[in-house]
Amino acid sequence: MKLDAIDLRILEAIQADGRITKLALAEKAGLSPTPCWMRLRKLEKAGIVTGYHARLALRRVVPVASVMMEVTLGNHRQVDFDRFERAIAAIPEIVACWSVGGGVDYILKVVAADIDAYQRLVDELLGRELGIDRYFTYIVTKTVKEETILPLGSLLPQTN
């Protein structure tokens, strides 16, 4: 789907405020409400907009340990990657997982109640024989930046 400037304004607006009203969104997009809403529905149906979420200040709710984890598998067959990814997808404490190129196979972001809970999760993963050969743990001591808004303006080619 080819996006135009109006689509981009809609995407930028809903990223900044997922609860924006139809009228406010239409104003930001430079359209009347009905055509704007139809464009938003089209973006949703195309799979460009995949959901709407609230951003939580989790540490204001409960103390947590955030951990980044590098994982290298012992074997690199597709079946090994598939087995690992299926297992990871089912664990709620693993809030992000990226398959990466370079010296490791995956980088995971884990949110656990504390370091002991994280270690229990790792022990469970190792016990399930998912093919983990090595893992490295990095405890997050301070979040410097964690954006959920994607920089569409700098990612897309500029048109005149």
PDB file of C-alpha atoms in Angstrom:
ATOM      1  CA  MET A   1       0.000   0.000   0.000  1.00  0.00           C
ATOM      2  CA  LYS A   2       1.423   3.365  -1.018  1.00  0.00           C
ATOM      3  CA  LEU A   3       1.035   6.033   1.645  1.00  0.00           C
ATOM      4  CA  ASP A   4       0.516   9.698   0.931  1.00  0.00           C
ATOM      5  CA  ALA A   5       1.076  12.757   3.119  1.00  0.00           C
ATOM      6  CA  ILE A   6      -2.423  12.511   4.623  1.00  0.00           C
ATOM      7  CA  ASP A   7      -1.891   8.866   5.599  1.00  0.00           C
ATOM      8  CA  LEU A   8       1.397   9.857   7.262  1.00  0.00           C
ATOM      9  CA  ARG A   9      -0.290  12.638   9.233  1.00  0.00           C
ATOM     10  CA  ILE A  10      -2.922  10.145  10.400  1.00  0.00           C
ATOM     11  CA  LEU A  11      -0.246   7.651  11.472  1.00  0.00           C
ATOM     12  CA  GLU A  12       1.764  10.298  13.302  1.00  0.00           C
ATOM     13  CA  ALA A  13      -1.333  11.546  15.114  1.00  0.00           C
ATOM     14  CA  ILE A  14      -2.524   8.136  16.305  1.00  0.00           C
ATOM     15  CA  GLN A  15       0.996   7.190  17.432  1.00  0.00           C
ATOM     16  CA  ALA A  16       1.111  10.290  19.614  1.00  0.00           C
ATOM     17  CA  ASP A  17      -2.427   9.784  20.932  1.00  0.00           C
ATOM     18  CA  GLY A  18      -4.217   6.479  20.374  1.00  0.00           C
ATOM     19  CA  ARG A  19      -7.326   7.917  22.005  1.00  0.00           C
ATOM     20  CA  ILE A  20      -7.594  10.907  19.676  1.00  0.00           C
ATOM     21  CA  THR A  21     -11.159  11.739  18.711  1.00  0.00           C
ATOM     22  CA  LYS A  22     -12.385  11.360  15.141  1.00  0.00           C
ATOM     23  CA  LEU A  23     -12.782  15.116  14.874  1.00  0.00           C
ATOM     24  CA  ALA A  24      -9.298  15.924  16.223  1.00  0.00           C
ATOM     25  CA  LEU A  25      -7.739  13.305  13.954  1.00  0.00           C
ATOM     26  CA  ALA A  26      -9.529  14.742  10.941  1.00  0.00           C
ATOM     27  CA  GLU A  27      -8.238  18.230  11.828  1.00  0.00           C
ATOM     28  CA  LYS A  28      -4.658  16.994  12.133  1.00  0.00           C
ATOM     29  CA  ALA A  29      -4.938  15.091   8.851  1.00  0.00           C
ATOM     30  CA  GLY A  30      -6.532  18.007   7.008  1.00  0.00           C
ATOM     31  CA  LEU A  31      -9.663  16.072   6.061  1.00  0.00           C
ATOM     32  CA  SER A  32     -13.288  15.971   7.060  1.00  0.00           C
ATOM     33  CA  PRO A  33     -14.103  13.282   9.657  1.00  0.00           C
ATOM     34  CA  THR A  34     -15.701  10.628   7.419  1.00  0.00           C
ATOM     35  CA  PRO A  35     -12.929  10.401   4.775  1.00  0.00           C
ATOM     36  CA  CYS A  36     -10.328  10.522   7.547  1.00  0.00           C
ATOM     37  CA  TRP A  37     -12.001   7.669   9.416  1.00  0.00           C
ATOM     38  CA  MET A  38     -12.246   5.660   6.181  1.00  0.00           C
ATOM     39  CA  ARG A  39      -8.501   6.134   5.611  1.00  0.00           C
ATOM     40  CA  LEU A  40      -7.755   4.995   9.157  1.00  0.00           C
ATOM     41  CA  ARG A  41      -9.875   1.871   8.656  1.00  0.00           C
ATOM     42  CA  LYS A  42      -8.004   1.203   5.391  1.00  0.00           C
ATOM     43  CA  LEU A  43      -4.656   1.499   7.231  1.00  0.00           C
ATOM     44  CA  GLU A  44      -5.927  -0.941   9.855  1.00  0.00           C
ATOM     45  CA  LYS A  45      -7.170  -3.446   7.268  1.00  0.00           C
ATOM     46  CA  ALA A  46      -3.832  -3.257   5.441  1.00  0.00           C
ATOM     47  CA  GLY A  47      -2.082  -4.259   8.678  1.00  0.00           C
ATOM     48  CA  ILE A  48      -0.187  -0.976   8.978  1.00  0.00           C
ATOM     49  CA  VAL A  49      -2.004  -0.091  12.196  1.00  0.00           C
ATOM     50  CA  THR A  50      -1.839  -3.252  14.279  1.00  0.00           C
ATOM     51  CA  GLY A  51      -3.392  -2.100  17.546  1.00  0.00           C
ATOM     52  CA  TYR A  52      -3.860   0.572  20.175  1.00  0.00           C
ATOM     53  CA  HIS A  53      -2.183   0.403  23.548  1.00  0.00           C
ATOM     54  CA  ALA A  54      -1.702   2.341  26.747  1.00  0.00           C
ATOM     55  CA  ARG A  55       1.886   3.081  27.786  1.00  0.00           C
ATOM     56  CA  LEU A  56       2.333   2.241  31.470  1.00  0.00           C
ATOM     57  CA  ALA A  57       4.828   3.563  34.007  1.00  0.00           C
ATOM     58  CA  LEU A  58       5.226   0.025  35.353  1.00  0.00           C
ATOM     59  CA  ARG A  59       7.616   0.938  38.158  1.00  0.00           C
ATOM     60  CA  ARG A  60       4.921   3.210  39.602  1.00  0.00           C
ATOM     61  CA  VAL A  61       2.702   0.143  39.875  1.00  0.00           C
ATOM     62  CA  VAL A  62       5.176  -2.484  41.061  1.00  0.00           C
ATOM     63  CA  PRO A  63       8.942  -2.788  41.417  1.00  0.00           C
ATOM     64  CA  VAL A  64      10.382  -4.796  38.518  1.00  0.00           C
ATOM     65  CA  ALA A  65      13.673  -5.989  37.112  1.00  0.00           C
ATOM     66  CA  SER A  66      14.183  -5.254  33.432  1.00  0.00           C
ATOM     67  CA  VAL A  67      16.745  -7.484  31.795  1.00  0.00           C
ATOM     68  CA  MET A  68      18.224  -7.666  28.315  1.00  0.00           C
ATOM     69  CA  MET A  69      19.349 -11.162  27.400  1.00  0.00           C
ATOM     70  CA  GLU A  70      21.505 -12.353  24.518  1.00  0.00           C
ATOM     71  CA  VAL A  71      20.885 -15.945  23.414  1.00  0.00           C
ATOM     72  CA  THR A  72      22.930 -18.149  21.106  1.00  0.00           C
ATOM     73  CA  LEU A  73      21.528 -21.482  20.018  1.00  0.00           C
ATOM     74  CA  GLY A  74      23.690 -24.582  19.710  1.00  0.00           C
ATOM     75  CA  ASN A  75      22.304 -25.516  16.293  1.00  0.00           C
ATOM     76  CA  HIS A  76      21.170 -23.279  13.475  1.00  0.00           C
ATOM     77  CA  ARG A  77      18.625 -25.321  11.599  1.00  0.00           C
ATOM     78  CA  GLN A  78      15.228 -23.815  10.877  1.00  0.00           C
ATOM     79  CA  VAL A  79      13.585 -26.341  13.194  1.00  0.00           C
ATOM     80  CA  ASP A  80      15.823 -25.097  16.054  1.00  0.00           C
ATOM     81  CA  PHE A  81      14.869 -21.466  15.462  1.00  0.00           C
ATOM     82  CA  ASP A  82      11.178 -22.363  15.160  1.00  0.00           C
ATOM     83  CA  ARG A  83      11.165 -24.361  18.430  1.00  0.00           C
ATOM     84  CA  PHE A  84      12.907 -21.540  20.310  1.00  0.00           C
ATOM     85  CA  GLU A  85      10.640 -18.811  18.891  1.00  0.00           C
ATOM     86  CA  ARG A  86       7.441 -20.754  19.682  1.00  0.00           C
ATOM     87  CA  ALA A  87       8.554 -21.192  23.286  1.00  0.00           C
ATOM     88  CA  ILE A  88       9.544 -17.537  23.691  1.00  0.00           C
ATOM     89  CA  ALA A  89       6.265 -16.285  22.203  1.00  0.00           C
ATOM     90  CA  ALA A  90       4.337 -18.075  24.969  1.00  0.00           C
ATOM     91  CA  ILE A  91       6.186 -16.491  27.915  1.00  0.00           C
ATOM     92  CA  PRO A  92       4.564 -13.224  29.076  1.00  0.00           C
ATOM     93  CA  GLU A  93       7.638 -11.974  30.952  1.00  0.00           C
ATOM     94  CA  ILE A  94       9.551 -11.908  27.662  1.00  0.00           C
ATOM     95  CA  VAL A  95       8.103  -8.686  26.301  1.00  0.00           C
ATOM     96  CA  ALA A  96      10.314  -8.453  23.206  1.00  0.00           C
ATOM     97  CA  CYS A  97      12.485 -10.806  21.184  1.00  0.00           C
ATOM     98  CA  TRP A  98      14.578  -9.933  18.172  1.00  0.00           C
ATOM     99  CA  SER A  99      16.375 -12.356  15.883  1.00  0.00           C
ATOM    100  CA  VAL A 100      19.679 -10.633  15.089  1.00  0.00           C
ATOM    101  CA  GLY A 101      22.706 -11.081  12.885  1.00  0.00           C
ATOM    102  CA  GLY A 102      26.183 -11.028  14.339  1.00  0.00           C
ATOM    103  CA  GLY A 103      27.643 -12.858  17.307  1.00  0.00           C
ATOM    104  CA  VAL A 104      24.347 -13.916  18.910  1.00  0.00           C
ATOM    105  CA  ASP A 105      21.073 -15.274  17.570  1.00  0.00           C
ATOM    106  CA  TYR A 106      18.507 -13.403  19.685  1.00  0.00           C
ATOM    107  CA  ILE A 107      18.158 -10.427  21.977  1.00  0.00           C
ATOM    108  CA  LEU A 108      15.308 -10.611  24.480  1.00  0.00           C
ATOM    109  CA  LYS A 109      13.788  -8.026  26.781  1.00  0.00           C
ATOM    110  CA  VAL A 110      12.514  -9.582  29.987  1.00  0.00           C
ATOM    111  CA  VAL A 111      10.443  -7.949  32.709  1.00  0.00           C
ATOM    112  CA  ALA A 112      10.407  -9.946  35.939  1.00  0.00           C
ATOM    113  CA  ALA A 113       9.392  -9.274  39.525  1.00  0.00           C
ATOM    114  CA  ASP A 114      13.046  -9.380  40.593  1.00  0.00           C
ATOM    115  CA  ILE A 115      16.381 -10.956  39.666  1.00  0.00           C
ATOM    116  CA  ASP A 116      15.439 -14.234  41.371  1.00  0.00           C
ATOM    117  CA  ALA A 117      12.303 -14.453  39.230  1.00  0.00           C
ATOM    118  CA  TYR A 118      14.388 -13.754  36.140  1.00  0.00           C
ATOM    119  CA  GLN A 119      16.829 -16.530  37.068  1.00  0.00           C
ATOM    120  CA  ARG A 120      13.952 -18.967  37.623  1.00  0.00           C
ATOM    121  CA  LEU A 121      12.683 -18.096  34.136  1.00  0.00           C
ATOM    122  CA  VAL A 122      16.154 -18.753  32.675  1.00  0.00           C
ATOM    123  CA  ASP A 123      16.405 -22.041  34.555  1.00  0.00           C
ATOM    124  CA  GLU A 124      13.026 -23.052  33.127  1.00  0.00           C
ATOM    125  CA  LEU A 125      14.159 -22.150  29.599  1.00  0.00           C
ATOM    126  CA  LEU A 126      17.330 -24.177  30.002  1.00  0.00           C
ATOM    127  CA  GLY A 127      15.372 -27.096  31.437  1.00  0.00           C
ATOM    128  CA  ARG A 128      13.054 -27.166  28.430  1.00  0.00           C
ATOM    129  CA  GLU A 129      15.995 -27.993  26.164  1.00  0.00           C
ATOM    130  CA  LEU A 130      15.257 -25.303  23.606  1.00  0.00           C
ATOM    131  CA  GLY A 131      18.743 -25.512  22.186  1.00  0.00           C
ATOM    132  CA  ILE A 132      20.229 -22.594  24.143  1.00  0.00           C
ATOM    133  CA  ASP A 133      24.004 -22.912  23.984  1.00  0.00           C
ATOM    134  CA  ARG A 134      24.962 -19.617  25.670  1.00  0.00           C
ATOM    135  CA  TYR A 135      23.204 -16.649  27.161  1.00  0.00           C
ATOM    136  CA  PHE A 136      24.345 -13.336  28.576  1.00  0.00           C
ATOM    137  CA  THR A 137      22.360 -11.199  30.982  1.00  0.00           C
ATOM    138  CA  TYR A 138      22.357  -7.405  31.173  1.00  0.00           C
ATOM    139  CA  ILE A 139      20.424  -5.833  34.044  1.00  0.00           C
ATOM    140  CA  VAL A 140      18.821  -2.515  33.106  1.00  0.00           C
ATOM    141  CA  THR A 141      19.846  -0.023  35.777  1.00  0.00           C
ATOM    142  CA  LYS A 142      18.239   3.039  34.192  1.00  0.00           C
ATOM    143  CA  THR A 143      16.059   3.611  31.152  1.00  0.00           C
ATOM    144  CA  VAL A 144      17.560   6.507  29.245  1.00  0.00           C
ATOM    145  CA  LYS A 145      15.198   6.374  26.277  1.00  0.00           C
ATOM    146  CA  GLU A 146      12.394   4.015  25.286  1.00  0.00           C
ATOM    147  CA  GLU A 147      10.217   5.354  22.516  1.00  0.00           C
ATOM    148  CA  THR A 148       7.094   3.775  21.144  1.00  0.00           C
ATOM    149  CA  ILE A 149       6.524   6.468  18.527  1.00  0.00           C
ATOM    150  CA  LEU A 150       8.247   5.604  15.267  1.00  0.00           C
ATOM    151  CA  PRO A 151      10.018   8.478  13.426  1.00  0.00           C
ATOM    152  CA  LEU A 152       8.048   8.195  10.180  1.00  0.00           C
ATOM    153  CA  GLY A 153       9.190  11.562   8.884  1.00  0.00           C
ATOM    154  CA  SER A 154      12.860  10.595   8.900  1.00  0.00           C
ATOM    155  CA  LEU A 155      12.333   7.021   7.706  1.00  0.00           C
ATOM    156  CA  LEU A 156      10.254   7.624   4.602  1.00  0.00           C
ATOM    157  CA  PRO A 157      11.631   9.159   1.426  1.00  0.00           C
ATOM    158  CA  GLN A 158      10.892  12.851   1.116  1.00  0.00           C
ATOM    159  CA  THR A 159       8.622  13.853  -1.775  1.00  0.00           C
ATOM    160  CA  ASN A 160       8.269  17.353  -3.138  1.00  0.00           C
TER     161      ASN A 160
END
